[in-house]
């Protein structure tokens, strides 16, 4: 169950990272509230996952899922560049997450 908590926490990290873009410096109420709620849920689920997972592994995977999701949504939603080197680097993060899961 801890791995599920960790994965969902990473998804909510993506939510608040993308949400920050839409808050316009916390000047827009609805995006700001949703972003803050995503932060709370993300950290809460990370805390639950840390009850049984090693800190270094859990934190690396949490930030990795957040990084991958944010980068991909940045490409899809915000028109950020999707060059081959950038996608390869995202692939390396995926490989790192898979590796950490396999050795845990």
mmCIF file of C-alpha atoms in Angstrom:
data_model
loop_
_atom_site.group_PDB
_atom_site.id
_atom_site.type_symbol
_atom_site.label_atom_id
_atom_site.label_comp_id
_atom_site.label_asym_id
_atom_site.label_seq_id
_atom_site.Cartn_x
_atom_site.Cartn_y
_atom_site.Cartn_z
ATOM 1 C CA UNK A 1 0.000 0.000 0.000
ATOM 2 C CA UNK A 2 2.925 2.332 0.693
ATOM 3 C CA UNK A 3 3.977 2.219 -2.973
ATOM 4 C CA UNK A 4 0.472 3.210 -4.040
ATOM 5 C CA UNK A 5 0.486 6.095 -1.548
ATOM 6 C CA UNK A 6 3.841 7.173 -2.895
ATOM 7 C CA UNK A 7 2.747 7.076 -6.528
ATOM 8 C CA UNK A 8 -0.452 9.025 -5.844
ATOM 9 C CA UNK A 9 1.559 11.524 -3.776
ATOM 10 C CA UNK A 10 3.763 12.032 -6.826
ATOM 11 C CA UNK A 11 0.703 12.651 -8.992
ATOM 12 C CA UNK A 12 -0.518 15.289 -6.567
ATOM 13 C CA UNK A 13 2.952 16.826 -6.671
ATOM 14 C CA UNK A 14 2.442 17.198 -10.412
ATOM 15 C CA UNK A 15 -0.906 18.827 -9.666
ATOM 16 C CA UNK A 16 0.560 21.464 -7.419
ATOM 17 C CA UNK A 17 3.556 22.113 -9.627
ATOM 18 C CA UNK A 18 1.352 22.709 -12.655
ATOM 19 C CA UNK A 19 -1.137 24.539 -10.452
ATOM 20 C CA UNK A 20 1.519 27.051 -9.463
ATOM 21 C CA UNK A 21 1.664 28.192 -13.077
ATOM 22 C CA UNK A 22 -2.066 28.869 -13.099
ATOM 23 C CA UNK A 23 -2.209 30.714 -9.750
ATOM 24 C CA UNK A 24 -0.358 33.673 -11.300
ATOM 25 C CA UNK A 25 1.547 34.282 -8.085
ATOM 26 C CA UNK A 26 -1.389 33.209 -5.899
ATOM 27 C CA UNK A 27 -3.518 36.039 -7.253
ATOM 28 C CA UNK A 28 -6.231 33.727 -8.642
ATOM 29 C CA UNK A 29 -8.425 32.181 -5.937
ATOM 30 C CA UNK A 30 -9.584 28.861 -7.428
ATOM 31 C CA UNK A 31 -6.219 27.757 -8.830
ATOM 32 C CA UNK A 32 -4.545 28.847 -5.575
ATOM 33 C CA UNK A 33 -6.939 26.819 -3.412
ATOM 34 C CA UNK A 34 -6.584 23.750 -5.650
ATOM 35 C CA UNK A 35 -2.799 24.100 -5.652
ATOM 36 C CA UNK A 36 -2.625 24.362 -1.871
ATOM 37 C CA UNK A 37 -4.965 21.374 -1.499
ATOM 38 C CA UNK A 38 -2.742 19.351 -3.845
ATOM 39 C CA UNK A 39 0.281 20.268 -1.726
ATOM 40 C CA UNK A 40 -1.415 19.061 1.449
ATOM 41 C CA UNK A 41 -2.564 15.783 -0.116
ATOM 42 C CA UNK A 42 0.838 15.153 -1.707
ATOM 43 C CA UNK A 43 2.764 15.686 1.516
ATOM 44 C CA UNK A 44 0.203 13.729 3.538
ATOM 45 C CA UNK A 45 0.464 10.705 1.269
ATOM 46 C CA UNK A 46 4.252 10.964 1.225
ATOM 47 C CA UNK A 47 4.161 10.894 5.011
ATOM 48 C CA UNK A 48 2.022 7.746 4.966
ATOM 49 C CA UNK A 49 4.377 6.074 2.502
ATOM 50 C CA UNK A 50 7.362 6.925 4.695
ATOM 51 C CA UNK A 51 5.957 4.795 7.504
ATOM 52 C CA UNK A 52 7.274 1.726 5.714
ATOM 53 C CA UNK A 53 9.540 2.871 2.868
ATOM 54 C CA UNK A 54 13.124 4.097 3.190
ATOM 55 C CA UNK A 55 13.340 7.895 3.161
ATOM 56 C CA UNK A 56 15.900 8.193 0.357
ATOM 57 C CA UNK A 57 14.038 5.836 -1.941
ATOM 58 C CA UNK A 58 10.618 7.331 -1.249
ATOM 59 C CA UNK A 59 11.771 10.924 -1.631
ATOM 60 C CA UNK A 60 13.643 10.206 -4.857
ATOM 61 C CA UNK A 61 10.645 8.433 -6.355
ATOM 62 C CA UNK A 62 8.209 11.133 -5.164
ATOM 63 C CA UNK A 63 10.252 13.888 -6.745
ATOM 64 C CA UNK A 64 10.913 11.763 -9.839
ATOM 65 C CA UNK A 65 7.228 11.116 -10.470
ATOM 66 C CA UNK A 66 6.592 14.811 -9.922
ATOM 67 C CA UNK A 67 9.404 15.800 -12.246
ATOM 68 C CA UNK A 68 8.332 13.463 -15.037
ATOM 69 C CA UNK A 69 4.671 14.402 -14.782
ATOM 70 C CA UNK A 70 5.413 18.110 -14.634
ATOM 71 C CA UNK A 71 7.796 17.947 -17.594
ATOM 72 C CA UNK A 72 5.342 15.952 -19.704
ATOM 73 C CA UNK A 73 2.412 18.240 -18.862
ATOM 74 C CA UNK A 74 4.605 21.249 -19.519
ATOM 75 C CA UNK A 75 5.151 19.884 -23.001
ATOM 76 C CA UNK A 76 1.496 18.963 -23.570
ATOM 77 C CA UNK A 77 -0.257 21.898 -21.881
ATOM 78 C CA UNK A 78 2.203 24.760 -21.947
ATOM 79 C CA UNK A 79 3.947 24.240 -25.254
ATOM 80 C CA UNK A 80 7.373 23.655 -23.730
ATOM 81 C CA UNK A 81 9.987 22.135 -26.056
ATOM 82 C CA UNK A 82 10.018 18.361 -26.537
ATOM 83 C CA UNK A 83 13.415 17.825 -28.119
ATOM 84 C CA UNK A 84 15.031 14.422 -28.306
ATOM 85 C CA UNK A 85 17.617 15.220 -25.638
ATOM 86 C CA UNK A 86 14.958 16.497 -23.245
ATOM 87 C CA UNK A 87 12.845 13.363 -23.755
ATOM 88 C CA UNK A 88 15.929 11.190 -23.281
ATOM 89 C CA UNK A 89 16.623 12.897 -19.961
ATOM 90 C CA UNK A 90 13.034 12.278 -18.862
ATOM 91 C CA UNK A 91 13.592 8.643 -19.844
ATOM 92 C CA UNK A 92 16.646 8.518 -17.594
ATOM 93 C CA UNK A 93 14.516 9.694 -14.672
ATOM 94 C CA UNK A 94 12.010 6.940 -15.450
ATOM 95 C CA UNK A 95 14.860 4.411 -15.492
ATOM 96 C CA UNK A 96 16.055 5.687 -12.129
ATOM 97 C CA UNK A 97 12.606 5.324 -10.582
ATOM 98 C CA UNK A 98 12.242 1.789 -11.940
ATOM 99 C CA UNK A 99 15.711 0.945 -10.656
ATOM 100 C CA UNK A 100 14.947 2.251 -7.172
ATOM 101 C CA UNK A 101 11.710 0.256 -7.075
ATOM 102 C CA UNK A 102 13.474 -2.919 -8.186
ATOM 103 C CA UNK A 103 16.196 -2.707 -5.551
ATOM 104 C CA UNK A 104 13.822 -1.817 -2.701
#
